[in-house]
Amino acid sequence: MPELPEVETVRRGLERLVVGRRIERCRVLTAKSFSPGDGAVVEGAVVTGARRRAKLLALDLDNGLVLLVHLKMTGQLVVRGRESWGAGHPSDSLVDALPDRSTRVIFDLDDGSRLFFNDQRKFGWMRCLPAADAAELEFVKRLGPEPLDANPWPEFRRRARRHERAVVKAVILDQSVVAGIGNIYADEALWAARVHPSSRVADLSDRKLRAILDAARAVMEESIELGGSTDRNYVDAEGKRGAYLDFAKVFRREGQACPRCGGAIVKTRVAGRGTHLCPRCQRLRRASGPGSA
Ligand SMILES: [Zn+2]
């Protein structure tokens, strides 16, 4: 599933290649992928901005509408024209001839290029609605601070401290505490901050909480630098995924050596999610409970 850095990579590509372009034609090939069903609502409109909130993308249009895009499990956006660019879910559709079987919506742009919304599993969506309504969407209003914003710490601290008894991994995955941290970045951030994923928030100092947030930011920024999962590092579907997940120190590296201490990385289950950690660097501490050291 594309995580926040991949979605930010998509946003930057849209900003570079689609903002400023007029949508001449919009063909909806799969009705459930585009609301309201008919692409005519965006035809003739100029794209004036590409924004992101958590993993939700928003293309601002000069006709008063906003086109929201959620990639969900397998969504990707691809531009073909003077330049070939694509990002999101890593699959052959990033590099193959388009449209293909995963193509759901095609936008013809005024510079002769085309924007393709591909989505193998059809959980992703595009939704066009008035700009004022987009800001009022309930799930957007509930979201916690953006980890990549200038100073998310005070708001993150306030929201995380409401869950003192919860395990920290569940708390940083909670989108109302901090927006856009998924399973990969949660594991990587906890490893970098040397915090066991099952630690209770109550047992973590502010310094440790802040270390987790800072680590999440750093890992995400590194991943964006590497291009997220884009056609630049995508190779093919035979197990070669280019630089995708190359940044990971523990995620999907069970049995391998921890790059910090050489101990074996293990996979376990925390907060209902597959969880990777180094038991040597990430000791479980119970500062507030019985038997605390
Ligand atoms: Zn270690």
PDB file of C-alpha atoms and ligand atoms in Angstrom:
ATOM      1  CA  MET A   1       0.000   0.000   0.000  1.00  0.00           C
ATOM      2  CA  PRO A   2       1.417   3.427  -0.863  1.00  0.00           C
ATOM      3  CA  GLU A   3       2.394   5.197   2.350  1.00  0.00           C
ATOM      4  CA  LEU A   4       2.769   8.903   2.974  1.00  0.00           C
ATOM      5  CA  PRO A   5       6.178   9.322   1.282  1.00  0.00           C
ATOM      6  CA  GLU A   6       4.894   7.615  -1.868  1.00  0.00           C
ATOM      7  CA  VAL A   7       1.798   9.822  -1.845  1.00  0.00           C
ATOM      8  CA  GLU A   8       3.997  12.896  -1.372  1.00  0.00           C
ATOM      9  CA  THR A   9       6.078  11.682  -4.314  1.00  0.00           C
ATOM     10  CA  VAL A  10       2.857  11.490  -6.357  1.00  0.00           C
ATOM     11  CA  ARG A  11       1.941  15.028  -5.260  1.00  0.00           C
ATOM     12  CA  ARG A  12       5.289  16.433  -6.329  1.00  0.00           C
ATOM     13  CA  GLY A  13       4.978  14.760  -9.730  1.00  0.00           C
ATOM     14  CA  LEU A  14       1.482  16.195 -10.190  1.00  0.00           C
ATOM     15  CA  GLU A  15       2.725  19.635  -9.176  1.00  0.00           C
ATOM     16  CA  ARG A  16       5.460  19.468 -11.770  1.00  0.00           C
ATOM     17  CA  LEU A  17       3.563  17.899 -14.673  1.00  0.00           C
ATOM     18  CA  VAL A  18      -0.167  18.545 -14.200  1.00  0.00           C
ATOM     19  CA  VAL A  19      -0.566  21.872 -12.357  1.00  0.00           C
ATOM     20  CA  GLY A  20      -1.142  24.637 -14.900  1.00  0.00           C
ATOM     21  CA  ARG A  21      -2.577  22.228 -17.455  1.00  0.00           C
ATOM     22  CA  ARG A  22      -6.149  22.315 -18.762  1.00  0.00           C
ATOM     23  CA  ILE A  23      -8.094  19.057 -18.705  1.00  0.00           C
ATOM     24  CA  GLU A  24      -9.491  18.734 -22.234  1.00  0.00           C
ATOM     25  CA  ARG A  25     -11.143  15.384 -21.816  1.00  0.00           C
ATOM     26  CA  CYS A  26     -11.787  12.987 -18.952  1.00  0.00           C
ATOM     27  CA  ARG A  27     -12.766   9.415 -19.689  1.00  0.00           C
ATOM     28  CA  VAL A  28     -14.031   7.284 -16.817  1.00  0.00           C
ATOM     29  CA  LEU A  29     -13.478   3.611 -17.678  1.00  0.00           C
ATOM     30  CA  THR A  30     -14.566   2.251 -14.282  1.00  0.00           C
ATOM     31  CA  ALA A  31     -17.577   4.097 -12.848  1.00  0.00           C
ATOM     32  CA  LYS A  32     -16.886   3.210  -9.189  1.00  0.00           C
ATOM     33  CA  SER A  33     -13.399   4.757  -9.414  1.00  0.00           C
ATOM     34  CA  PHE A  34     -14.663   8.263 -10.175  1.00  0.00           C
ATOM     35  CA  SER A  35     -17.461  10.190  -8.498  1.00  0.00           C
ATOM     36  CA  PRO A  36     -19.758  11.595  -9.921  1.00  0.00           C
ATOM     37  CA  GLY A  37     -19.401   8.871 -12.538  1.00  0.00           C
ATOM     38  CA  ASP A  38     -19.020  11.223 -15.467  1.00  0.00           C
ATOM     39  CA  GLY A  39     -15.733  12.972 -16.213  1.00  0.00           C
ATOM     40  CA  ALA A  40     -17.463  15.948 -17.871  1.00  0.00           C
ATOM     41  CA  VAL A  41     -17.411  17.889 -14.555  1.00  0.00           C
ATOM     42  CA  VAL A  42     -13.658  18.437 -14.855  1.00  0.00           C
ATOM     43  CA  GLU A  43     -13.416  19.003 -18.603  1.00  0.00           C
ATOM     44  CA  GLY A  44     -12.260  22.514 -19.502  1.00  0.00           C
ATOM     45  CA  ALA A  45     -10.911  23.170 -16.003  1.00  0.00           C
ATOM     46  CA  VAL A  46      -7.321  24.226 -15.342  1.00  0.00           C
ATOM     47  CA  VAL A  47      -5.507  22.454 -12.491  1.00  0.00           C
ATOM     48  CA  THR A  48      -4.293  25.210 -10.159  1.00  0.00           C
ATOM     49  CA  GLY A  49      -2.728  23.243  -7.309  1.00  0.00           C
ATOM     50  CA  ALA A  50      -1.747  19.816  -5.998  1.00  0.00           C
ATOM     51  CA  ARG A  51      -2.115  19.383  -2.234  1.00  0.00           C
ATOM     52  CA  ARG A  52      -1.896  16.499   0.208  1.00  0.00           C
ATOM     53  CA  ARG A  53      -3.401  15.834   3.627  1.00  0.00           C
ATOM     54  CA  ALA A  54      -2.198  12.530   5.090  1.00  0.00           C
ATOM     55  CA  LYS A  55      -2.593  10.125   2.168  1.00  0.00           C
ATOM     56  CA  LEU A  56      -5.376  12.080   0.496  1.00  0.00           C
ATOM     57  CA  LEU A  57      -4.420  14.070  -2.608  1.00  0.00           C
ATOM     58  CA  ALA A  58      -6.360  17.121  -3.791  1.00  0.00           C
ATOM     59  CA  LEU A  59      -6.120  18.697  -7.220  1.00  0.00           C
ATOM     60  CA  ASP A  60      -7.549  22.228  -7.157  1.00  0.00           C
ATOM     61  CA  LEU A  61      -9.466  23.224 -10.275  1.00  0.00           C
ATOM     62  CA  ASP A  62     -10.263  26.727 -11.517  1.00  0.00           C
ATOM     63  CA  ASN A  63     -13.988  25.884 -11.801  1.00  0.00           C
ATOM     64  CA  GLY A  64     -14.502  25.851  -8.014  1.00  0.00           C
ATOM     65  CA  LEU A  65     -14.199  22.110  -7.726  1.00  0.00           C
ATOM     66  CA  VAL A  66     -11.549  19.938  -6.102  1.00  0.00           C
ATOM     67  CA  LEU A  67     -10.605  16.493  -7.350  1.00  0.00           C
ATOM     68  CA  LEU A  68      -9.752  14.286  -4.376  1.00  0.00           C
ATOM     69  CA  VAL A  69      -7.667  11.177  -5.018  1.00  0.00           C
ATOM     70  CA  HIS A  70      -7.058   8.269  -2.665  1.00  0.00           C
ATOM     71  CA  LEU A  71      -4.727   5.549  -3.938  1.00  0.00           C
ATOM     72  CA  LYS A  72      -5.694   2.972  -1.261  1.00  0.00           C
ATOM     73  CA  MET A  73      -4.023  -0.449  -1.831  1.00  0.00           C
ATOM     74  CA  THR A  74      -2.992  -0.451  -5.488  1.00  0.00           C
ATOM     75  CA  GLY A  75      -3.601   3.025  -6.935  1.00  0.00           C
ATOM     76  CA  GLN A  76      -1.013   4.857  -8.999  1.00  0.00           C
ATOM     77  CA  LEU A  77      -0.898   7.969 -11.170  1.00  0.00           C
ATOM     78  CA  VAL A  78       1.074   7.957 -14.385  1.00  0.00           C
ATOM     79  CA  VAL A  79       1.757  10.785 -16.845  1.00  0.00           C
ATOM     80  CA  ARG A  80       2.723   9.969 -20.408  1.00  0.00           C
ATOM     81  CA  GLY A  81       3.739  12.739 -22.761  1.00  0.00           C
ATOM     82  CA  ARG A  82       6.966  14.601 -23.352  1.00  0.00           C
ATOM     83  CA  GLU A  83       8.068  12.880 -20.186  1.00  0.00           C
ATOM     84  CA  SER A  84       7.071   9.546 -18.709  1.00  0.00           C
ATOM     85  CA  TRP A  85       6.479   9.674 -14.981  1.00  0.00           C
ATOM     86  CA  GLY A  86       4.516   7.564 -12.546  1.00  0.00           C
ATOM     87  CA  ALA A  87       4.267   6.936  -8.819  1.00  0.00           C
ATOM     88  CA  GLY A  88       2.181   5.124  -6.256  1.00  0.00           C
ATOM     89  CA  HIS A  89       1.729   1.368  -6.107  1.00  0.00           C
ATOM     90  CA  PRO A  90       4.776  -0.259  -7.739  1.00  0.00           C
ATOM     91  CA  SER A  91       3.576  -2.440 -10.636  1.00  0.00           C
ATOM     92  CA  ASP A  92       4.323  -2.953 -14.312  1.00  0.00           C
ATOM     93  CA  SER A  93       1.688  -0.357 -15.208  1.00  0.00           C
ATOM     94  CA  LEU A  94       4.227   2.302 -14.160  1.00  0.00           C
ATOM     95  CA  VAL A  95       6.336   1.397 -17.185  1.00  0.00           C
ATOM     96  CA  ASP A  96       4.092  -0.575 -19.600  1.00  0.00           C
ATOM     97  CA  ALA A  97       1.965   0.760 -22.459  1.00  0.00           C
ATOM     98  CA  LEU A  98      -1.199   2.506 -21.230  1.00  0.00           C
ATOM     99  CA  PRO A  99      -4.130   2.254 -20.957  1.00  0.00           C
ATOM    100  CA  ASP A 100      -3.997  -1.290 -19.617  1.00  0.00           C
ATOM    101  CA  ARG A 101      -6.372  -3.499 -17.634  1.00  0.00           C
ATOM    102  CA  SER A 102      -5.771  -1.513 -14.452  1.00  0.00           C
ATOM    103  CA  THR A 103      -6.590   1.893 -16.003  1.00  0.00           C
ATOM    104  CA  ARG A 104      -9.713   3.459 -14.449  1.00  0.00           C
ATOM    105  CA  VAL A 105      -9.653   7.101 -15.559  1.00  0.00           C
ATOM    106  CA  ILE A 106      -7.797   8.915 -18.375  1.00  0.00           C
ATOM    107  CA  PHE A 107      -7.288  12.693 -18.481  1.00  0.00           C
ATOM    108  CA  ASP A 108      -6.210  14.301 -21.755  1.00  0.00           C
ATOM    109  CA  LEU A 109      -4.237  17.454 -20.951  1.00  0.00           C
ATOM    110  CA  ASP A 110      -3.794  20.519 -23.139  1.00  0.00           C
ATOM    111  CA  ASP A 111      -0.070  19.902 -23.712  1.00  0.00           C
ATOM    112  CA  GLY A 112      -0.841  16.588 -25.386  1.00  0.00           C
ATOM    113  CA  SER A 113       0.109  14.517 -22.365  1.00  0.00           C
ATOM    114  CA  ARG A 114      -2.187  12.094 -20.576  1.00  0.00           C
ATOM    115  CA  LEU A 115      -2.722  11.405 -16.899  1.00  0.00           C
ATOM    116  CA  PHE A 116      -3.750   7.828 -16.063  1.00  0.00           C
ATOM    117  CA  PHE A 117      -5.332   6.686 -12.826  1.00  0.00           C
ATOM    118  CA  ASN A 118      -4.518   2.985 -12.585  1.00  0.00           C
ATOM    119  CA  ASP A 119      -5.792   0.785  -9.790  1.00  0.00           C
ATOM    120  CA  GLN A 120      -5.661  -3.014 -10.023  1.00  0.00           C
ATOM    121  CA  ARG A 121      -7.912  -3.721  -7.074  1.00  0.00           C
ATOM    122  CA  LYS A 122     -10.318  -0.772  -7.463  1.00  0.00           C
ATOM    123  CA  PHE A 123     -10.301   0.284  -3.796  1.00  0.00           C
ATOM    124  CA  GLY A 124      -8.848   3.660  -4.732  1.00  0.00           C
ATOM    125  CA  TRP A 125     -11.068   6.533  -5.782  1.00  0.00           C
ATOM    126  CA  MET A 126     -11.333   9.946  -7.360  1.00  0.00           C
ATOM    127  CA  ARG A 127     -14.045  12.239  -6.097  1.00  0.00           C
ATOM    128  CA  CYS A 128     -14.898  15.629  -7.509  1.00  0.00           C
ATOM    129  CA  LEU A 129     -16.691  18.057  -5.213  1.00  0.00           C
ATOM    130  CA  PRO A 130     -16.976  21.780  -4.401  1.00  0.00           C
ATOM    131  CA  ALA A 131     -13.834  23.105  -2.663  1.00  0.00           C
ATOM    132  CA  ALA A 132     -15.779  24.145   0.469  1.00  0.00           C
ATOM    133  CA  ASP A 133     -17.200  20.621   0.899  1.00  0.00           C
ATOM    134  CA  ALA A 134     -13.767  19.014   0.634  1.00  0.00           C
ATOM    135  CA  ALA A 135     -12.503  20.935   3.684  1.00  0.00           C
ATOM    136  CA  GLU A 136     -15.522  19.756   5.705  1.00  0.00           C
ATOM    137  CA  LEU A 137     -14.988  16.036   5.173  1.00  0.00           C
ATOM    138  CA  GLU A 138     -15.153  14.387   8.600  1.00  0.00           C
ATOM    139  CA  PHE A 139     -12.142  12.111   8.202  1.00  0.00           C
ATOM    140  CA  VAL A 140     -10.010  15.067   7.128  1.00  0.00           C
ATOM    141  CA  LYS A 141     -11.070  17.202  10.098  1.00  0.00           C
ATOM    142  CA  ARG A 142     -10.203  14.469  12.609  1.00  0.00           C
ATOM    143  CA  LEU A 143      -6.647  13.972  11.322  1.00  0.00           C
ATOM    144  CA  GLY A 144      -3.705  14.697  13.585  1.00  0.00           C
ATOM    145  CA  PRO A 145      -0.769  16.922  12.568  1.00  0.00           C
ATOM    146  CA  GLU A 146       1.298  16.226   9.457  1.00  0.00           C
ATOM    147  CA  PRO A 147       4.626  14.634  10.416  1.00  0.00           C
ATOM    148  CA  LEU A 148       6.417  16.551   7.651  1.00  0.00           C
ATOM    149  CA  ASP A 149       5.059  19.977   8.679  1.00  0.00           C
ATOM    150  CA  ALA A 150       7.363  22.536  10.304  1.00  0.00           C
ATOM    151  CA  ASN A 151       6.495  21.798  13.942  1.00  0.00           C
ATOM    152  CA  PRO A 152       4.083  18.913  14.550  1.00  0.00           C
ATOM    153  CA  TRP A 153       5.549  18.151  18.010  1.00  0.00           C
ATOM    154  CA  PRO A 154       3.253  20.163  20.374  1.00  0.00           C
ATOM    155  CA  GLU A 155       0.072  18.859  18.742  1.00  0.00           C
ATOM    156  CA  PHE A 156       1.455  15.336  18.463  1.00  0.00           C
ATOM    157  CA  ARG A 157       2.422  15.354  22.148  1.00  0.00           C
ATOM    158  CA  ARG A 158      -1.010  16.647  23.204  1.00  0.00           C
ATOM    159  CA  ARG A 159      -2.822  14.008  21.191  1.00  0.00           C
ATOM    160  CA  ALA A 160      -0.495  11.100  22.072  1.00  0.00           C
ATOM    161  CA  ARG A 161      -0.784  11.860  25.806  1.00  0.00           C
ATOM    162  CA  ARG A 162      -4.533  11.221  25.589  1.00  0.00           C
ATOM    163  CA  HIS A 163      -3.643   7.526  25.133  1.00  0.00           C
ATOM    164  CA  GLU A 164      -1.285   6.932  28.069  1.00  0.00           C
ATOM    165  CA  ARG A 165      -2.374   3.307  28.569  1.00  0.00           C
ATOM    166  CA  ALA A 166      -2.169   2.338  24.886  1.00  0.00           C
ATOM    167  CA  VAL A 167       0.842   0.680  23.241  1.00  0.00           C
ATOM    168  CA  VAL A 168       2.931   3.198  21.375  1.00  0.00           C
ATOM    169  CA  LYS A 169       2.775   1.477  18.008  1.00  0.00           C
ATOM    170  CA  ALA A 170      -1.022   1.630  18.009  1.00  0.00           C
ATOM    171  CA  VAL A 171      -0.860   5.293  18.983  1.00  0.00           C
ATOM    172  CA  ILE A 172       1.471   6.373  16.183  1.00  0.00           C
ATOM    173  CA  LEU A 173      -0.641   4.405  13.680  1.00  0.00           C
ATOM    174  CA  ASP A 174      -3.748   6.280  14.906  1.00  0.00           C
ATOM    175  CA  GLN A 175      -4.451   8.876  12.203  1.00  0.00           C
ATOM    176  CA  SER A 176      -6.107  11.186  14.736  1.00  0.00           C
ATOM    177  CA  VAL A 177      -2.804  11.363  16.681  1.00  0.00           C
ATOM    178  CA  VAL A 178      -0.479  11.913  13.730  1.00  0.00           C
ATOM    179  CA  ALA A 179      -1.484  11.760  10.072  1.00  0.00           C
ATOM    180  CA  GLY A 180      -0.075   9.344   7.552  1.00  0.00           C
ATOM    181  CA  ILE A 181       2.242   7.042   9.517  1.00  0.00           C
ATOM    182  CA  GLY A 182       1.655   3.513   8.259  1.00  0.00           C
ATOM    183  CA  ASN A 183       3.100   0.163   9.260  1.00  0.00           C
ATOM    184  CA  ILE A 184       6.474   0.497   7.522  1.00  0.00           C
ATOM    185  CA  TYR A 185       7.294   3.922   8.970  1.00  0.00           C
ATOM    186  CA  ALA A 186       5.993   3.012  12.419  1.00  0.00           C
ATOM    187  CA  ASP A 187       8.417   0.082  12.645  1.00  0.00           C
ATOM    188  CA  GLU A 188      11.306   2.092  11.230  1.00  0.00           C
ATOM    189  CA  ALA A 189      10.686   5.080  13.536  1.00  0.00           C
ATOM    190  CA  LEU A 190      10.437   2.906  16.670  1.00  0.00           C
ATOM    191  CA  TRP A 191      13.663   1.105  15.757  1.00  0.00           C
ATOM    192  CA  ALA A 192      15.479   4.402  15.110  1.00  0.00           C
ATOM    193  CA  ALA A 193      14.254   5.791  18.453  1.00  0.00           C
ATOM    194  CA  ARG A 194      15.126   2.494  20.246  1.00  0.00           C
ATOM    195  CA  VAL A 195      11.598   2.117  21.553  1.00  0.00           C
ATOM    196  CA  HIS A 196       9.856  -1.249  21.848  1.00  0.00           C
ATOM    197  CA  PRO A 197       6.579  -1.160  19.862  1.00  0.00           C
ATOM    198  CA  SER A 198       4.640  -2.595  22.828  1.00  0.00           C
ATOM    199  CA  SER A 199       5.736   0.163  25.242  1.00  0.00           C
ATOM    200  CA  ARG A 200       2.877   2.014  26.903  1.00  0.00           C
ATOM    201  CA  VAL A 201       2.787   5.733  26.158  1.00  0.00           C
ATOM    202  CA  ALA A 202       2.748   6.320  29.928  1.00  0.00           C
ATOM    203  CA  ASP A 203       6.168   4.661  30.162  1.00  0.00           C
ATOM    204  CA  LEU A 204       7.740   6.977  27.584  1.00  0.00           C
ATOM    205  CA  SER A 205       9.287  10.325  28.419  1.00  0.00           C
ATOM    206  CA  ASP A 206       8.549  13.344  26.234  1.00  0.00           C
ATOM    207  CA  ARG A 207      12.111  13.028  25.009  1.00  0.00           C
ATOM    208  CA  LYS A 208      11.414   9.485  23.770  1.00  0.00           C
ATOM    209  CA  LEU A 209       8.071  10.467  22.228  1.00  0.00           C
ATOM    210  CA  ARG A 210       9.755  13.273  20.400  1.00  0.00           C
ATOM    211  CA  ALA A 211      12.535  10.940  19.236  1.00  0.00           C
ATOM    212  CA  ILE A 212       9.885   8.696  17.653  1.00  0.00           C
ATOM    213  CA  LEU A 213       8.270  11.615  15.818  1.00  0.00           C
ATOM    214  CA  ASP A 214      11.638  12.969  14.668  1.00  0.00           C
ATOM    215  CA  ALA A 215      12.656   9.501  13.473  1.00  0.00           C
ATOM    216  CA  ALA A 216       9.409   9.110  11.514  1.00  0.00           C
ATOM    217  CA  ARG A 217      10.064  12.446   9.821  1.00  0.00           C
ATOM    218  CA  ALA A 218      13.650  11.540   9.005  1.00  0.00           C
ATOM    219  CA  VAL A 219      12.768   8.136   7.538  1.00  0.00           C
ATOM    220  CA  MET A 220       9.945   9.634   5.484  1.00  0.00           C
ATOM    221  CA  GLU A 221      12.170  12.396   4.159  1.00  0.00           C
ATOM    222  CA  GLU A 222      14.813   9.858   3.220  1.00  0.00           C
ATOM    223  CA  SER A 223      12.200   7.775   1.430  1.00  0.00           C
ATOM    224  CA  ILE A 224      10.953  10.829  -0.499  1.00  0.00           C
ATOM    225  CA  GLU A 225      14.559  11.588  -1.465  1.00  0.00           C
ATOM    226  CA  LEU A 226      14.763   8.078  -2.898  1.00  0.00           C
ATOM    227  CA  GLY A 227      11.656   8.858  -4.937  1.00  0.00           C
ATOM    228  CA  GLY A 228       9.108   6.770  -3.050  1.00  0.00           C
ATOM    229  CA  SER A 229       8.001   3.993  -5.357  1.00  0.00           C
ATOM    230  CA  THR A 230       8.163   5.602  -8.773  1.00  0.00           C
ATOM    231  CA  ASP A 231       8.972   4.497 -12.277  1.00  0.00           C
ATOM    232  CA  ARG A 232      12.499   5.864 -11.753  1.00  0.00           C
ATOM    233  CA  ASN A 233      13.363   3.066  -9.365  1.00  0.00           C
ATOM    234  CA  TYR A 234      10.754   0.544 -10.438  1.00  0.00           C
ATOM    235  CA  VAL A 235      12.277  -2.332 -12.408  1.00  0.00           C
ATOM    236  CA  ASP A 236       9.803  -5.143 -13.035  1.00  0.00           C
ATOM    237  CA  ALA A 237       7.375  -7.509 -11.343  1.00  0.00           C
ATOM    238  CA  GLU A 238       9.870 -10.342 -10.839  1.00  0.00           C
ATOM    239  CA  GLY A 239      10.859  -9.439  -7.323  1.00  0.00           C
ATOM    240  CA  LYS A 240      12.987  -6.490  -8.348  1.00  0.00           C
ATOM    241  CA  ARG A 241      11.482  -3.386  -6.925  1.00  0.00           C
ATOM    242  CA  GLY A 242      14.291  -0.928  -7.428  1.00  0.00           C
ATOM    243  CA  ALA A 243      14.949   1.291  -4.451  1.00  0.00           C
ATOM    244  CA  TYR A 244      11.539   0.592  -2.902  1.00  0.00           C
ATOM    245  CA  LEU A 245      12.084  -0.270   0.786  1.00  0.00           C
ATOM    246  CA  ASP A 246      15.864   0.024   0.401  1.00  0.00           C
ATOM    247  CA  PHE A 247      15.799   2.559   3.231  1.00  0.00           C
ATOM    248  CA  ALA A 248      14.213   0.025   5.623  1.00  0.00           C
ATOM    249  CA  LYS A 249      16.372  -1.125   8.530  1.00  0.00           C
ATOM    250  CA  VAL A 250      13.924  -3.585  10.104  1.00  0.00           C
ATOM    251  CA  PHE A 251      10.758  -3.758   7.968  1.00  0.00           C
ATOM    252  CA  ARG A 252      10.594  -7.165   6.227  1.00  0.00           C
ATOM    253  CA  ARG A 253      14.133  -7.908   7.438  1.00  0.00           C
ATOM    254  CA  GLU A 254      13.336 -10.574  10.022  1.00  0.00           C
ATOM    255  CA  GLY A 255      16.267 -12.948  10.523  1.00  0.00           C
ATOM    256  CA  GLN A 256      18.746 -10.378   9.222  1.00  0.00           C
ATOM    257  CA  ALA A 257      21.280  -8.553  11.377  1.00  0.00           C
ATOM    258  CA  CYS A 258      20.267  -5.299  13.037  1.00  0.00           C
ATOM    259  CA  PRO A 259      22.416  -2.606  11.334  1.00  0.00           C
ATOM    260  CA  ARG A 260      23.059  -1.025  14.744  1.00  0.00           C
ATOM    261  CA  CYS A 261      23.913  -3.909  17.089  1.00  0.00           C
ATOM    262  CA  GLY A 262      24.157  -7.001  14.856  1.00  0.00           C
ATOM    263  CA  GLY A 263      21.405  -8.822  16.755  1.00  0.00           C
ATOM    264  CA  ALA A 264      18.703 -10.697  14.831  1.00  0.00           C
ATOM    265  CA  ILE A 265      15.637  -8.752  13.751  1.00  0.00           C
ATOM    266  CA  VAL A 266      12.407 -10.497  14.679  1.00  0.00           C
ATOM    267  CA  LYS A 267       8.860 -10.272  13.401  1.00  0.00           C
ATOM    268  CA  THR A 268       6.029 -10.311  15.883  1.00  0.00           C
ATOM    269  CA  ARG A 269       2.524  -8.926  16.199  1.00  0.00           C
ATOM    270  CA  VAL A 270       1.725  -5.632  17.948  1.00  0.00           C
ATOM    271  CA  ALA A 271      -1.488  -3.626  17.723  1.00  0.00           C
ATOM    272  CA  GLY A 272      -2.824  -6.284  15.360  1.00  0.00           C
ATOM    273  CA  ARG A 273      -0.085  -5.606  12.817  1.00  0.00           C
ATOM    274  CA  GLY A 274       2.981  -7.479  11.681  1.00  0.00           C
ATOM    275  CA  THR A 275       5.809  -5.755  13.548  1.00  0.00           C
ATOM    276  CA  HIS A 276       9.555  -5.844  13.005  1.00  0.00           C
ATOM    277  CA  LEU A 277      12.025  -4.969  15.727  1.00  0.00           C
ATOM    278  CA  CYS A 278      15.456  -5.614  17.195  1.00  0.00           C
ATOM    279  CA  PRO A 279      14.843  -7.060  20.683  1.00  0.00           C
ATOM    280  CA  ARG A 280      18.368  -6.062  21.725  1.00  0.00           C
ATOM    281  CA  CYS A 281      18.097  -2.348  20.844  1.00  0.00           C
ATOM    282  CA  GLN A 282      14.401  -2.026  21.621  1.00  0.00           C
ATOM    283  CA  ARG A 283      13.982  -3.269  25.189  1.00  0.00           C
ATOM    284  CA  LEU A 284      10.509  -3.252  26.655  1.00  0.00           C
ATOM    285  CA  ARG A 285      10.510  -0.958  29.687  1.00  0.00           C
ATOM    286  CA  ARG A 286       7.735  -0.670  32.209  1.00  0.00           C
ATOM    287  CA  ALA A 287       8.556   2.504  34.106  1.00  0.00           C
ATOM    288  CA  SER A 288       5.097   2.920  35.578  1.00  0.00           C
ATOM    289  CA  GLY A 289       4.046  -0.656  36.256  1.00  0.00           C
ATOM    290  CA  PRO A 290       4.939  -3.335  38.791  1.00  0.00           C
ATOM    291  CA  GLY A 291       8.381  -4.861  38.342  1.00  0.00           C
ATOM    292  CA  SER A 292       9.741  -1.686  36.822  1.00  0.00           C
ATOM    293  CA  ALA A 293      13.482  -1.243  36.824  1.00  0.00           C
TER     294      ALA A 293
HETATM  295 ZN    ZN B   1      19.776  -3.836  17.354  1.00  0.00          ZN
END
